[in-house]
Amino acid sequence: MTEVPSAYQRHIGEAAALPENVMLRVNHLVKEFPITRGVFFKKQVGAVQAVSDISFEIRKGETLGLVGESGCGKSTTARCVLRLLEPTGGDVYFRTGEDDHIVDIATADKDTLREIRREMQIVFQDPYASLNPMMTVASIVAEPLVVHDVGTKEERLERVKELLQVVGLSPEHANRYPHEFSGGQRQRIGVARALALNPSFMVLDEPVSALDVSIQAQVLNLMQDLQEELGLTYLFIAHDLSVVRHISDRVAVMYLGKIAELADRDALYEQPMHPYTHALLSAVPIPDPDIEAKRSRILLEGDIPSPANPPSGCRFHTRCPKAKEGVCDVDVPELRELESDHWVACHFPEVKKVF
Amino acid sequence: MTEPLLKVEDLRTYFATEEGVVRAVDGISFEMRRGERRGVVGESGSGKSVTAMSIMGLIEPPAGDIVTGRIVFDGQNLLELSEDEMQSIRGGRIAMIFQDPMTALNPVYTIGDQLMETIVLHQKVSKAEAREIAIQALRDVQIPNAEHRLNDYPHQFSGGMRQRVMIAMGLSCSPDLLIADEPTTALDVTTQAQIMDLMLHLAEDRGTAVMLITHDLGVVAGFCDTVQVMYAGGIVESGTIDDIYHNPQHPYTWGLLGSMTRLDDATQHRLHSISGAPPSLIKLPEGCRFRPRCQFATDICRQVLPVLRPVGNPGQMAACHRSEELDLKALSVDGEVGAAASEVTS
């Protein structure tokens, strides 16, 4: 990544290209991880393309759900968007709040990144691993404020108490340690920390996957309330398609590093067009015995191929019930807009209701 | 009525810890018929897995102890058997599948060695015969190229394939009862569909009774005939899947169903969340254990622990003082009740 213009130079050229209602645009994002051999003299022998040339945008105030099975690249995409991982290629344009500047996160320099990170935050999956057990709740939630040098010590403590209330905890909890809290409460602490700097955009990386059902509902309700009150924009990463339907405005389905289908939530669930979306939706159980008794599942053959050696052509062709030889195993399908705002990457798309 | 396959009576399994006695399973009773597929659902710490471990005889003193109770399997109280007698039942007539197949399989032995070990232990067969049985077992769980895969090690299988191996191992001695403890929780949803489909067909064909332990009410709806809902070491409700999903009699069951997101739900209504978190199993609340989180609790709930009793449809049981007066079925789950309750956590 040399010879790239600074973030400031780039945004001038691209500002016009980002429609006003768009908060973030991912353009041709690629992320490769090297496969090395040898202990002392590491030699690169190949690469895993975890994210393989994907593009999408997130509109202001919406929740974009990013779903897929393990290894599909959804978390890697999220981390590249925040530049917690260095993208191998592509751009991530982000509209900053104050002066409506557009910054390319993928190439921004350190100082720019530090500035815009106030506006973009992340909530992690595991509330046990993401909170430092040696720190009090007050110091955990105040840490972003300290890092960005916001307020005096007293002001920060006030802010912490306010934040704890916002996420449904009590201000008295400030002096306790993470181990004194249940999983759901810990996740609330993680959310309070993410809110500390008043971000406009949040990545929620499987925020409820580690929680029990009744607690999941508490956290999902909290996330929806916060979005409404604070006008937040969410990128919601999950493998649970029921949760994603509940929380998202639009949904992107990923398979082996590529977007298979991207559509408005109702269109994706009621009129899915990609065979992988069909199989995925048909596999999700519905908690109603009458419905389950009548359903027929599309059972896929085999397992997800290794991303180190993805299939040629359409990456899904090896497991696809509709794959045609000479087409699907040769040509990579483009993500095309087949209906208004409904994008599908398939040579033989077909609307099919699966439940 | 014929004798039940499994009859658990007033089972109490406690664990001694530094902080005090954990009452993981605290007085549960239930029965299973031959061929019955029973779902055991509940959140973490509700006692589902400890119930299974107790049945399998895997609770080891001094850490844990079955304090009281009887576990009668096919007329025989398992708690009175010697370890040797238990060995012959475990893996033979009662088999178990665990959540994480990678930790359940030994990484330094081939799949074939591990499968044949079980078979030789429980069936009077030669090594060559055991090999044939093992190959057939792998074919039954649709592992392609079974005679070659037998020589592979666990790491050479994917997660879904490893769980198939576990199922093959569990079913290789034709058990009467298969206990599956969260068998698909670690798997992706399309793989889960494959595995549940496979288990359903195998259990149906062979008439194997299955106890499916899970937190996922969706999986239960498609697989089981009956369900028991557990909370803080006790059974709060049991019945057929139809009873539980369409006519819940316990506020916890009702709340659990309301807090689930559903694939077929197009509205983005607020979820009914159950406020708070489950109690500590060391310091259980007085009276009903669900009382601190229950929006319908009254004085009697504070004072008396409700027993599991017939209520609702014939055969249905619930442990709630107020089941008759509360018409839970008629109460809208997505109402404001839940919204208000969710604000006061902790």
XYZ file of C-alpha atoms in Angstrom, chain B residues 83-277:
195
model
C -19.350 -49.228 38.144
C -18.752 -52.422 36.154
C -22.468 -52.984 35.600
C -22.881 -49.330 34.678
C -20.026 -49.641 32.168
C -21.932 -52.257 30.266
C -25.015 -50.051 30.014
C -23.182 -46.840 29.210
C -22.396 -46.771 25.511
C -24.366 -49.987 25.044
C -27.997 -49.544 25.990
C -27.744 -45.830 26.754
C -25.470 -43.784 24.514
C -24.610 -40.126 24.581
C -23.588 -37.531 22.010
C -21.888 -34.350 23.169
C -21.948 -30.785 21.909
C -18.339 -30.575 20.853
C -17.246 -33.619 18.854
C -13.640 -32.443 18.797
C -13.253 -32.816 22.558
C -15.326 -35.988 22.659
C -13.084 -37.761 20.158
C -9.527 -38.711 20.998
C -7.216 -36.907 18.539
C -4.467 -39.569 18.569
C -6.621 -42.547 17.567
C -8.275 -43.124 14.220
C -12.025 -42.927 13.923
C -12.028 -46.662 13.231
C -10.133 -47.493 16.438
C -12.521 -45.460 18.508
C -15.626 -46.878 16.859
C -14.384 -50.467 17.153
C -13.423 -49.987 20.801
C -17.061 -49.341 21.694
C -18.290 -52.209 19.562
C -15.830 -54.780 20.954
C -16.609 -53.630 24.489
C -20.352 -54.101 24.211
C -20.837 -56.837 21.650
C -19.314 -60.306 21.568
C -17.654 -59.962 18.181
C -14.235 -60.481 16.646
C -12.095 -57.589 15.477
C -12.921 -58.274 11.843
C -16.636 -58.325 12.592
C -16.295 -55.120 14.616
C -14.679 -53.520 11.595
C -17.620 -54.504 9.398
C -20.065 -53.104 11.948
C -18.041 -49.880 12.160
C -18.053 -49.461 8.376
C -21.782 -50.023 8.276
C -22.266 -47.519 11.102
C -20.372 -44.872 9.118
C -22.421 -45.670 6.015
C -25.602 -45.289 8.046
C -24.630 -41.738 8.925
C -23.861 -41.076 5.241
C -20.124 -40.691 5.465
C -18.869 -41.294 1.931
C -16.045 -43.731 1.382
C -16.550 -45.306 4.807
C -13.983 -48.105 4.548
C -11.206 -45.570 3.882
C -12.394 -42.868 6.293
C -12.133 -45.466 9.063
C -8.361 -44.963 8.996
C -8.577 -41.175 9.308
C -8.009 -39.144 12.451
C -10.613 -36.759 13.901
C -8.834 -33.634 12.602
C -9.296 -34.878 9.058
C -13.060 -34.507 9.404
C -15.105 -31.296 9.307
C -17.284 -30.326 12.263
C -20.427 -31.761 10.714
C -18.636 -34.964 9.722
C -17.247 -35.386 13.235
C -20.727 -35.098 14.667
C -21.805 -37.796 12.198
C -19.014 -39.981 13.547
C -20.278 -39.343 17.077
C -23.771 -40.369 16.032
C -22.381 -43.491 14.362
C -20.536 -44.304 17.568
C -23.600 -43.654 19.696
C -25.835 -45.824 17.555
C -23.298 -48.590 16.791
C -24.545 -50.776 19.662
C -28.236 -50.134 18.949
C -29.016 -48.379 22.246
C -32.547 -48.087 23.602
C -31.886 -44.529 24.641
C -29.714 -41.909 22.991
C -28.960 -38.758 24.946
C -27.929 -35.910 22.639
C -26.566 -32.920 24.534
C -26.727 -29.844 22.274
C -25.577 -31.952 19.294
C -25.828 -29.137 16.754
C -25.052 -26.037 18.799
C -21.478 -25.831 17.523
C -22.529 -26.332 13.895
C -23.657 -24.005 11.138
C -27.330 -23.903 10.371
C -27.202 -25.818 7.074
C -25.095 -28.521 8.752
C -27.495 -28.547 11.690
C -30.337 -29.255 9.274
C -28.384 -32.205 7.821
C -27.586 -33.659 11.243
C -31.095 -33.280 12.687
C -32.566 -34.830 9.553
C -30.165 -37.749 9.854
C -30.872 -38.260 13.559
C -34.617 -38.152 12.986
C -34.476 -40.848 10.306
C -32.137 -43.126 12.234
C -34.125 -42.823 15.466
C -37.416 -43.439 13.662
C -36.104 -46.461 11.736
C -34.650 -48.125 14.813
C -37.218 -47.039 17.365
C -34.508 -45.439 19.490
C -35.711 -43.135 22.252
C -33.879 -39.796 22.131
C -33.427 -37.228 24.842
C -32.512 -34.025 23.038
C -30.962 -31.440 25.320
C -30.994 -27.986 23.792
C -31.649 -24.305 24.374
C -33.169 -23.999 20.897
C -36.965 -24.272 20.885
C -36.871 -24.272 17.097
C -34.902 -27.523 16.861
C -37.237 -29.170 19.377
C -40.335 -28.187 17.389
C -39.123 -30.168 14.384
C -37.694 -33.197 16.168
C -39.416 -34.058 19.436
C -42.769 -35.507 20.525
C -42.598 -34.249 24.085
C -40.777 -31.489 25.935
C -39.773 -30.675 29.456
C -38.805 -27.093 30.267
C -36.225 -26.697 33.013
C -35.429 -23.676 35.132
C -32.935 -23.351 38.012
C -32.658 -27.096 38.585
C -36.344 -27.962 38.380
C -38.858 -28.919 35.689
C -41.333 -26.049 35.346
C -43.465 -27.522 32.573
C -43.826 -30.663 30.486
C -46.144 -31.944 27.801
C -46.395 -32.682 24.103
C -44.825 -30.189 21.724
C -48.313 -29.046 20.845
C -49.118 -28.321 24.520
C -45.930 -26.424 25.140
C -45.883 -24.277 21.997
C -49.595 -23.590 21.688
C -50.897 -23.772 25.225
C -48.084 -22.935 27.658
C -49.148 -23.018 31.301
C -46.022 -21.663 32.959
C -45.028 -17.987 32.694
C -41.418 -18.987 32.035
C -42.333 -21.135 29.012
C -44.618 -18.397 27.801
C -41.898 -15.770 28.264
C -39.286 -17.913 26.537
C -41.493 -18.349 23.467
C -42.156 -14.613 23.403
C -38.504 -13.674 23.640
C -37.551 -15.693 20.555
C -37.012 -14.027 17.226
C -38.782 -15.955 14.492
C -37.784 -16.414 10.892
C -41.422 -16.145 9.798
C -42.155 -12.982 11.739
C -42.328 -9.979 9.428
C -43.082 -7.461 12.153
C -40.236 -5.843 14.042
C -42.142 -5.599 17.294
C -40.342 -5.365 20.599
C -39.451 -8.770 21.924
C -40.961 -9.853 25.174
C -37.889 -10.091 27.322
C -37.864 -11.810 30.675
C -36.329 -9.293 33.047
C -33.276 -10.083 35.128
C -31.208 -13.270 35.041
